[in-house]
XYZ file of C-alpha atoms in Angstrom:
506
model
C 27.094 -36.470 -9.538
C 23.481 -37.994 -9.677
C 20.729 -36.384 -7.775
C 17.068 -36.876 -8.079
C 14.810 -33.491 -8.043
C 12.812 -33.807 -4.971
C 9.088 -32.624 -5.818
C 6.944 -33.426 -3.292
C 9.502 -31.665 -1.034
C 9.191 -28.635 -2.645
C 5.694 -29.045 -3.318
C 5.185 -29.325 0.578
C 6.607 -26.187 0.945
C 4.472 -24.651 -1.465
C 1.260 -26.046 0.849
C 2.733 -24.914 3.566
C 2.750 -21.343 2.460
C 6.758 -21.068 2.294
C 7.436 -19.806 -1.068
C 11.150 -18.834 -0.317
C 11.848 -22.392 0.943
C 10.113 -24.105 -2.191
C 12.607 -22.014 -4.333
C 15.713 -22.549 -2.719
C 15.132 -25.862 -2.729
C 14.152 -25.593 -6.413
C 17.605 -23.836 -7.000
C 19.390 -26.418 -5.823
C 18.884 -28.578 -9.119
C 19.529 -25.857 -11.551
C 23.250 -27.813 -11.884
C 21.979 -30.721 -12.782
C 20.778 -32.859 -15.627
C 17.231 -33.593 -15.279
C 15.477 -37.015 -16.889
C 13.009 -35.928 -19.275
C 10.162 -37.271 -16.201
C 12.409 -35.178 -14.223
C 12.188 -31.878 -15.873
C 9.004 -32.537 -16.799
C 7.846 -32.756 -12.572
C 10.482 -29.704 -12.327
C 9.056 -27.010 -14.392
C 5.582 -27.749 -13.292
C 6.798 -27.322 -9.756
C 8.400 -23.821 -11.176
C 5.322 -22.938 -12.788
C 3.556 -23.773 -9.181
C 5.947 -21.297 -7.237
C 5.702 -18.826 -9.965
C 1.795 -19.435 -9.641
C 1.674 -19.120 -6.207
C 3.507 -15.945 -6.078
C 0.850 -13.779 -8.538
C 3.376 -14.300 -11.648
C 1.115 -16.849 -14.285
C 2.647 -15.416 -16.921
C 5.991 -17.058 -15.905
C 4.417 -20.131 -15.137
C 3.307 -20.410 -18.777
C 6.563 -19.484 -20.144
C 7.934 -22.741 -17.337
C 5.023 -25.237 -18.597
C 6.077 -24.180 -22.690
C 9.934 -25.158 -21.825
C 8.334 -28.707 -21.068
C 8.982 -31.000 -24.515
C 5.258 -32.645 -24.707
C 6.839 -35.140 -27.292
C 8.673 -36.928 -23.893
C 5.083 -37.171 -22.169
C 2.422 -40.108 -22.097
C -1.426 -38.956 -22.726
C -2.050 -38.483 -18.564
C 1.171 -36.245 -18.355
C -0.294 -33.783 -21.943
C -3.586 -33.615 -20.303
C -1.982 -32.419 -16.758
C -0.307 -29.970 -18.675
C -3.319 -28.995 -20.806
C -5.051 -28.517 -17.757
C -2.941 -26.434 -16.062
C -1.755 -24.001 -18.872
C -5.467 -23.865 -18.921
C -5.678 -22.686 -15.528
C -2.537 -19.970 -16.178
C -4.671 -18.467 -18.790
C -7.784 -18.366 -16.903
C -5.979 -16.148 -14.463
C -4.053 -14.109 -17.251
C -7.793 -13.308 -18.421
C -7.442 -15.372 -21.322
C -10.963 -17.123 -21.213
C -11.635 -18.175 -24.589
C -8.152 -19.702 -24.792
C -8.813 -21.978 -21.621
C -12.008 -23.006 -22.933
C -10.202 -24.061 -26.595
C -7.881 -26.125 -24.506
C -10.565 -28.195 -22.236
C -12.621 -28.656 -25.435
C -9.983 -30.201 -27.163
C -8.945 -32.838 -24.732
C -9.474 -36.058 -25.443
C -11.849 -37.914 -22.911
C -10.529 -36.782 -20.091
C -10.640 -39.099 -16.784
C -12.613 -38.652 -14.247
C -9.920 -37.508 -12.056
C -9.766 -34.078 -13.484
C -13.551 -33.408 -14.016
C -12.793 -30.620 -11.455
C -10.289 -29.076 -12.956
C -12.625 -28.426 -16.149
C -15.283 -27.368 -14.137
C -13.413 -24.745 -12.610
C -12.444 -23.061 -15.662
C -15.943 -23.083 -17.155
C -17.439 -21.715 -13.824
C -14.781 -19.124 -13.818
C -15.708 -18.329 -17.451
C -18.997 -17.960 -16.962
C -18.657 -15.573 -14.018
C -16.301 -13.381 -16.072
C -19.206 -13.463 -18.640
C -21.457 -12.462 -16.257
C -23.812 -15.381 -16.083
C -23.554 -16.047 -12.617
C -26.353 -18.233 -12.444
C -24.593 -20.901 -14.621
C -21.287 -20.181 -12.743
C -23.648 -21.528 -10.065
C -24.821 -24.336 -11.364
C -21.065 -26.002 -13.318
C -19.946 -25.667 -9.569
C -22.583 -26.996 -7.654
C -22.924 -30.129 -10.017
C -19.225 -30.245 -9.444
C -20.010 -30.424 -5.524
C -22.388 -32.958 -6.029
C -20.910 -35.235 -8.463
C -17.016 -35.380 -6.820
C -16.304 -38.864 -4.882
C -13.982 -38.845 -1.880
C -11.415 -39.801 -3.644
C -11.125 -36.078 -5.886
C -11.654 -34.173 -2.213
C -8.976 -32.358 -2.377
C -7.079 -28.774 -3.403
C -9.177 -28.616 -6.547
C -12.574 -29.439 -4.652
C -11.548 -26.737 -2.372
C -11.533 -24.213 -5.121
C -14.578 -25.943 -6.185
C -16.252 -25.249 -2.469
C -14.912 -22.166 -2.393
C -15.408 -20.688 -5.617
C -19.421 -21.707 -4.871
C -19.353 -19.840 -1.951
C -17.947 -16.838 -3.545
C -21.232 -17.165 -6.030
C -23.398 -17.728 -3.641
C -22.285 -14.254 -1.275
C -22.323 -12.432 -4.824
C -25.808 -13.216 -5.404
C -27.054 -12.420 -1.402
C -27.318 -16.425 -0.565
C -25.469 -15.823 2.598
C -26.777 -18.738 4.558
C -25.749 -21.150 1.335
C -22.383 -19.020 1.103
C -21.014 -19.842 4.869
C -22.015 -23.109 4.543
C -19.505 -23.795 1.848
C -16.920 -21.274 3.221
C -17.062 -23.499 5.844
C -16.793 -26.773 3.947
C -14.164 -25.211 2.522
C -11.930 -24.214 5.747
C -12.274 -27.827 7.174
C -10.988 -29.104 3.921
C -8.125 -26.856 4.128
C -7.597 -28.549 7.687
C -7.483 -32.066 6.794
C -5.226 -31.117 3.678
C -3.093 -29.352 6.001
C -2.257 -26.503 3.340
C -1.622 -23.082 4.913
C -2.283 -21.143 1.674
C -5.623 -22.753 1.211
C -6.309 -21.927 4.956
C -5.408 -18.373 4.136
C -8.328 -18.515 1.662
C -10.621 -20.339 3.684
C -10.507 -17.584 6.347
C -10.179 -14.785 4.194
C -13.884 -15.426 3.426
C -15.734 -17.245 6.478
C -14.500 -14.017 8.815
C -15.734 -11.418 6.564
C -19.228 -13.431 5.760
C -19.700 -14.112 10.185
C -19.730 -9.923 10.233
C -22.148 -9.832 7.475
C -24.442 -12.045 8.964
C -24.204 -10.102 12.194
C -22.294 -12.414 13.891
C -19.765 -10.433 15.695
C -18.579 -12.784 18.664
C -17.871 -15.842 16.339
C -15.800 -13.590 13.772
C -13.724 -12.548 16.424
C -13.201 -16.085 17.412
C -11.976 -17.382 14.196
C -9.959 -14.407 13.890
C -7.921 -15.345 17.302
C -8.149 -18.663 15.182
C -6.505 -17.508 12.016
C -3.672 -15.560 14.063
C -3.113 -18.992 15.881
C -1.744 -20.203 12.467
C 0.256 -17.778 11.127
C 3.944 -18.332 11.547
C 5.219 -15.192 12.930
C 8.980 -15.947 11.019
C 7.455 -16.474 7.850
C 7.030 -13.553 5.390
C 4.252 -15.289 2.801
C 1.961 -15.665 5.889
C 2.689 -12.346 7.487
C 1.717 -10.514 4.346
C -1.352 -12.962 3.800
C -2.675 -12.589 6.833
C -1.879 -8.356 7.620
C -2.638 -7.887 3.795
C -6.531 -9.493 4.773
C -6.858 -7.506 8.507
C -6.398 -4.314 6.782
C -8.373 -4.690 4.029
C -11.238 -6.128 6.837
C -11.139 -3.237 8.761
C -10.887 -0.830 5.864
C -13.675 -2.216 4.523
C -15.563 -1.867 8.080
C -14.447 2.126 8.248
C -12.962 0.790 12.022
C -10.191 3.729 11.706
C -8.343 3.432 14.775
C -7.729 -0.860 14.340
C -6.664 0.123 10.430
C -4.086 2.044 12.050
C -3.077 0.002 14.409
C -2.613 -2.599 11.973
C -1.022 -1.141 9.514
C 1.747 -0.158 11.819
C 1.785 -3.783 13.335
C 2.469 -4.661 9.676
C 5.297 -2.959 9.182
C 6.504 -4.157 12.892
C 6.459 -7.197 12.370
C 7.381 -8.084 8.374
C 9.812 -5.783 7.815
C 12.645 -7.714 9.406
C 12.099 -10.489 6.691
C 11.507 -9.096 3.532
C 13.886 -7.185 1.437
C 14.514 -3.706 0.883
C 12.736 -3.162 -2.952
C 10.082 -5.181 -1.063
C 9.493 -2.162 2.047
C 9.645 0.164 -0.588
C 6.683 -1.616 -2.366
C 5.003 -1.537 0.744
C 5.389 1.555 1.912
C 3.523 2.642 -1.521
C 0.896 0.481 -1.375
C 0.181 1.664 2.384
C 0.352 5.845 1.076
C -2.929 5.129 -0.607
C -4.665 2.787 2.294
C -3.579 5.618 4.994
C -4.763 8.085 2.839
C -8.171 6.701 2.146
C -8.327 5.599 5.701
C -7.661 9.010 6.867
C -4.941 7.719 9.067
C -2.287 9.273 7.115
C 0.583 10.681 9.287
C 3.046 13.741 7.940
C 5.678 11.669 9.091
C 5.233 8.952 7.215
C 4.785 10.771 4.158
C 8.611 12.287 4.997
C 9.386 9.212 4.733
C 8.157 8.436 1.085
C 9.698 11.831 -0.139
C 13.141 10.574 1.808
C 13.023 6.649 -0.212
C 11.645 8.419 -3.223
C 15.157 7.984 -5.097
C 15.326 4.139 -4.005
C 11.996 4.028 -7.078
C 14.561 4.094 -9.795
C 15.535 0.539 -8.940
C 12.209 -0.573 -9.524
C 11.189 -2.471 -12.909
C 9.361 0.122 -15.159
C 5.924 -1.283 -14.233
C 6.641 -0.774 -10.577
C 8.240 2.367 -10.919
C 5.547 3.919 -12.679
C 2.678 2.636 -10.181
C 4.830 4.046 -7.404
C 5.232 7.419 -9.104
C 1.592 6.792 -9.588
C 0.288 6.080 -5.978
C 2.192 9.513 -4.795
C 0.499 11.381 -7.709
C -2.577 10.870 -6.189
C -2.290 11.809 -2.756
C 0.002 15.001 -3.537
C -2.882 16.277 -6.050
C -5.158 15.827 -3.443
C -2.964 17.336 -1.040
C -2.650 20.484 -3.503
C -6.496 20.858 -4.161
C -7.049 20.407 -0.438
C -4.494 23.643 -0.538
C -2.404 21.395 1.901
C 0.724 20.732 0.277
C 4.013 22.458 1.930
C 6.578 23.949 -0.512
C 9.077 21.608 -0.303
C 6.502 18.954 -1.076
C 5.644 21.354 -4.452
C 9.101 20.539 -6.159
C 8.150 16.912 -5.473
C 4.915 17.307 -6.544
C 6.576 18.798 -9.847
C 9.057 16.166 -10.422
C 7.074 13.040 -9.857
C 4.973 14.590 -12.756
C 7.779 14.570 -14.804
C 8.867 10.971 -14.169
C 5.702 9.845 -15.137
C 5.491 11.103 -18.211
C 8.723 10.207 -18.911
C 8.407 6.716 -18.532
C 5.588 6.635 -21.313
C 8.041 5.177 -24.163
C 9.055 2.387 -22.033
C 5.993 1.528 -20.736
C 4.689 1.443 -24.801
C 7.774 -0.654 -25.388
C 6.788 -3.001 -22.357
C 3.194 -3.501 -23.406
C 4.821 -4.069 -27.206
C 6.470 -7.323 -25.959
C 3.201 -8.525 -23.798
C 2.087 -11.839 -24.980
C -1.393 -11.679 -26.051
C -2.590 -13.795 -23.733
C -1.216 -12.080 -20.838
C -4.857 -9.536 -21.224
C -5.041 -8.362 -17.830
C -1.497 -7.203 -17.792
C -2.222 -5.834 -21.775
C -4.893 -3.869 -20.579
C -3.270 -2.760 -16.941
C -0.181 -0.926 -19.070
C -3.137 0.214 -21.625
C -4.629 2.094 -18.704
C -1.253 3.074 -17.406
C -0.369 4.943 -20.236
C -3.578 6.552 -20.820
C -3.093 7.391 -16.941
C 0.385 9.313 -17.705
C -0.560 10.652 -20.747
C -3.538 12.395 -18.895
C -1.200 13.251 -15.541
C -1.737 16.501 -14.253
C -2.658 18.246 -17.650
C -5.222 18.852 -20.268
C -2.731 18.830 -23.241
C -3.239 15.489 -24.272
C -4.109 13.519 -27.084
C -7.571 13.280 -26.489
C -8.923 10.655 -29.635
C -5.666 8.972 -29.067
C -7.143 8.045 -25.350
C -10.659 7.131 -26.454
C -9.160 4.798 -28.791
C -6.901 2.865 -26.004
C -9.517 2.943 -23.954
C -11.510 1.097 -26.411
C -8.888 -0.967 -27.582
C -9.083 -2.035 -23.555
C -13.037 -2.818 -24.070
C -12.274 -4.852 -27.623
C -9.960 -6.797 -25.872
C -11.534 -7.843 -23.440
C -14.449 -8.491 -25.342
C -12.123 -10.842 -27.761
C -11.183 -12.768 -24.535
C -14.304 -13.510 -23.021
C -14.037 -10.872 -20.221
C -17.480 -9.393 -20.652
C -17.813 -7.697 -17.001
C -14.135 -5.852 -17.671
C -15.543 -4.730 -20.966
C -18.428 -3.450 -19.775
C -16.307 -1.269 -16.931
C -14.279 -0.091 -19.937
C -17.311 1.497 -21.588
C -17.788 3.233 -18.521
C -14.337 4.290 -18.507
C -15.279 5.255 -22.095
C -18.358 7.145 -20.397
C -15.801 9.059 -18.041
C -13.264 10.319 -20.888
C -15.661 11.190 -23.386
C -17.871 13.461 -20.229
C -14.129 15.126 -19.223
C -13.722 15.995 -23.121
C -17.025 17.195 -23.940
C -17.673 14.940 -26.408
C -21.668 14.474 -25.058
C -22.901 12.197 -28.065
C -20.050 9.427 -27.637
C -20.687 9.622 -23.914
C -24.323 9.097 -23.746
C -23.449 6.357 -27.131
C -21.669 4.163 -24.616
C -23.819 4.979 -21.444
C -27.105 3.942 -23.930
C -24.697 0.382 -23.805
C -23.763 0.540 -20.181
C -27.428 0.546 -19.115
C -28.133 -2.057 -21.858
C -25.444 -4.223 -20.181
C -26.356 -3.672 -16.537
C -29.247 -5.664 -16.889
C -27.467 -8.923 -17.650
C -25.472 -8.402 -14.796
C -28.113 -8.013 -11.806
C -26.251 -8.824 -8.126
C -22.745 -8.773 -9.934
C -20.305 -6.845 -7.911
C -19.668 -4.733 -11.091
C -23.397 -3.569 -11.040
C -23.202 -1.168 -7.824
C -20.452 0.765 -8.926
C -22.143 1.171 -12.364
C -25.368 2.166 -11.314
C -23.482 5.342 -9.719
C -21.931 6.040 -13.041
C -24.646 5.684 -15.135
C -26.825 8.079 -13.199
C -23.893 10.646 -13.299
C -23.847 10.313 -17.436
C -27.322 10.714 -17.580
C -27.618 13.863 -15.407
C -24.939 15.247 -17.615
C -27.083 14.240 -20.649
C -29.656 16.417 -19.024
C -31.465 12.875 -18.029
C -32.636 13.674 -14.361
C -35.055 11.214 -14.510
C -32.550 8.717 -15.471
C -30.180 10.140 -13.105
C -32.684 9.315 -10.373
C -33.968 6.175 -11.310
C -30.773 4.783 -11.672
C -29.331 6.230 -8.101
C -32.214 4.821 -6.517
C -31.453 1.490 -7.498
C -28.075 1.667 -6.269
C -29.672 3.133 -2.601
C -31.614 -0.285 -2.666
C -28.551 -2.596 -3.235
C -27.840 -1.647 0.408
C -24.182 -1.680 -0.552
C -22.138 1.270 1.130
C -20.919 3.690 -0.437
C -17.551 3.630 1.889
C -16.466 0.555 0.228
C -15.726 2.370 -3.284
C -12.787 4.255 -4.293
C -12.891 7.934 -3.057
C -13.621 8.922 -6.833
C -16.924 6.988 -6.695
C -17.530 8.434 -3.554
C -17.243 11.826 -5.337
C -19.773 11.085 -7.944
C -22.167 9.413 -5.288
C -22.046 12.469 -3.094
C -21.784 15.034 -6.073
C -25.165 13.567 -7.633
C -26.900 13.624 -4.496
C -26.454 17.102 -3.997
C -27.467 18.204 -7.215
C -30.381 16.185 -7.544
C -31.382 17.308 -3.846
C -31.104 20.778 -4.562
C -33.659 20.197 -7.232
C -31.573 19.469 -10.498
């Protein structure tokens, strides 16, 4: 029976933000033989899905299945470009810069495509400034005819810059840019974006009234009976009104969430949720006994999970019953629970080793997520650990990094460095990597990475007996007029810790 794989169908799905359609559809042609143009147009349109749905490491594994020998020069550099792209978000850098280097005068038509990855590079280096300017040249140079998903990343990704280095005026302007782009493509998940940003930056710039309007705006988009957009768009308003300590919407939200996607998604997928939201209620302060009955009462439903998932589950509990248990909160039957999930999670250290074993090397992020998840169930609830044997992954996390081109996540794993080495009392390595840390923080001035690190710096060096560090460095932090209530609740700790201690005359 012939059939001819229908790509712009399923690629209109994909633009319209309905990932579940775009693969059904996909399925359809699993039967069949595919044309070598065929397969060729199908496994990019896998790797798209795949893409589109956080999983780039399957979309590489699609785009390698492709048999280059079968392709004309405009079809190689397509794929060049986009396996480029898949590595860029893998954290691959130096790998997507090999691969735009080594095409062969490339066309016009994908100018914007290369420009992307070298902005992105440079930002993960920390050189926002030439981030900047590869993008804004980019904006410049692009005719009408190459206005379109990639200039939006483009327009977007320059606003993004812009915000990060306090041009807020410059930023909305090309937030804005951006969400009438999205418009006149008509592609919801680029609309998604586009709002995601111009809301948040209308509240920075004190504009209240208008933010409100374009959220009434956003809402008036979202299809109701699709899944992808429900989670897009709850996924941003709780994160929004996390981020603007507004306790009583967060709640609100987060139970309008759970409303109203529940009925579509499936029942690994609740569970999922239900974990992710422990943490957000907690460090909202909106979280409810009941619903942490709840968790205890699906707790069995996490051995169906994939290791990863399983372990960041047992993970996200963890946290809130050890605060619980300092906080001398934690009922009896929640003890036994307490006790087991402990268990678990050490337990699953030899298959989370054996997962990170069979990691491709490009896939860094991930390599250096399960890094840090072991470290973080090796170090669960007690002090008998291997101690070296943690320094050393955590600086295995900083080398690779480093190797790849991701200079701002190696310079947050010599902090981590910073944090181990202070728990063990191993002072000389600490203040070793700290002497780096405020070497580094220079380069990175107005880099969302420098805020954070100013806290933990001054921490190190009042440990190291540095007050004047100490206060020179938490000043300058004070005067990035960043709040503190955007930070993880550890942070928070140090921030307020310090303060007192340096207040009381230390």
């Amino acid at each position: 029976m012939a059939m001819f794989f229908d790509s712009p169908r399923c690629l209109g799905f994909i633009r319209a933000n309905e990932l579940k359609r775009a693969e059904q559809l996909l399925n359809r042609y699993m039967q069949y033989f595919l044309d070598p143009v065929e397969r060729y147009s199908y496994y990019l349109t896998q790797a798209a899905i795949a893409s589109a749905k956080n999983d780039d490491r399957r979309s590489i594994e699609l785009l390698n299945k492709i048999d280059v020998k079968t392709l004309n020069s405009a079809e190689k550099t397509r794929l060049e470009l986009l396996r480029a792209r898949y590595f860029t978000r893998l954290g691959d850098h130096k790998k997507a810069l090999q691969i735009i280097e080594h095409l062969s005068d490339p066309s016009d038509e994908y100018s914007l495509q290369i420009s992307l990855v070298r902005a992105v590079s440079a930002e993960f280096e920390g050189d926002l400034k030439r981030s900047s300017e590869i993008l804004f040249d980019a904006i410049e140079s692009a005719s009408d005819r190459l206005k379109n998903a990639d200039y939006f990343c483009v327009l977007n990704n320059y606003g993004r810059i812009q915000k990060i280095m306090k041009n807020e005026t410059e930023s909305l302007i090309h937030y804005r840019k951006a969400l009438k782009l999205a418009k006149d493509l008509n592609e919801k998940h680029l609309m998604h974006v586009a709002y995601q940003n111009v809301i948040p930056s209308l509240v920075s710039s004190h504009r209240q009234d208008e933010a409100r309007q374009f959220i009434s705006e956003y809402r008036s988009i979202v299809d109701f009976t699709n899944p992808d957009d429900l989670v897009e768009y709850y996924n941003f308003l709780i994160e929004f009104y996390r981020e603007a300590n507004n306790r009583n919407k967060l709640f609100e939200t987060i139970d309008e969430a759970r409303e109203r996607v529940y009925p579509f998604v499936s029942r690994k997928e609740q569970v999922v949720c239900d974990i992710s939201q422990l943490r957000m209620r907690w460090n909202g302060g909106v979280l409810a006994p009941a619903f942490l009955y709840q968790i205890e009462d699906q707790y069995p439903e996490y051995a169906e999970l994939s290791i990863v998932e399983r372990f960041r589950c047992y993970m996200e509990l963890h946290h809130v019953l050890q605060r619980l248990k300092e906080d001398g909160r934690l009922i009896l039957s929640q003890e036994a629970l307490f006790d087991q999930n402990r268990e678990n999670i050490r337990r699953l250290i030899p298959a989370l080793e054996d997962h990170l074993d069979t990691t491709p090397e490009y896939c860094v992020f991930e390599k250096c997520q399960v890094t840090w998840d072991i470290i973080r169930g090796k170090k669960c609830g007690t002090d008998d650990y291997d101690k070296e044997r943690v320094l050393r992954m955590l600086e295995d996390i900083r080398e690779i990094h480093i190797i790849h081109g991701n200079y701002i996540e190696a310079f947050n794993a010599g902090l981590d460095i910073c944090d181990e080495a202070l728990g063990q009392k191993q002072y000389e390595k600490m203040w070793e990597y700290t002497q780096s840390a405020m070497t580094e923080v220079q380069k990175i001035r107005g880099h969302p990475a420098e805020a954070s690190a100013l806290i933990r710096i001054a921490c190190y060096a009042y440990s190291a007996g540095r007050h004047d560090l100490a206060r020179e460095y938490l000043g300058r932090f004070e005067r990035t007029d960043v709040q503190i209530s955007h930070f993880a609740d550890w942070i928070q700790g140090y921030y307020i810790g310090l303060k007192q201690e340096l207040s009381s005359g230390g």
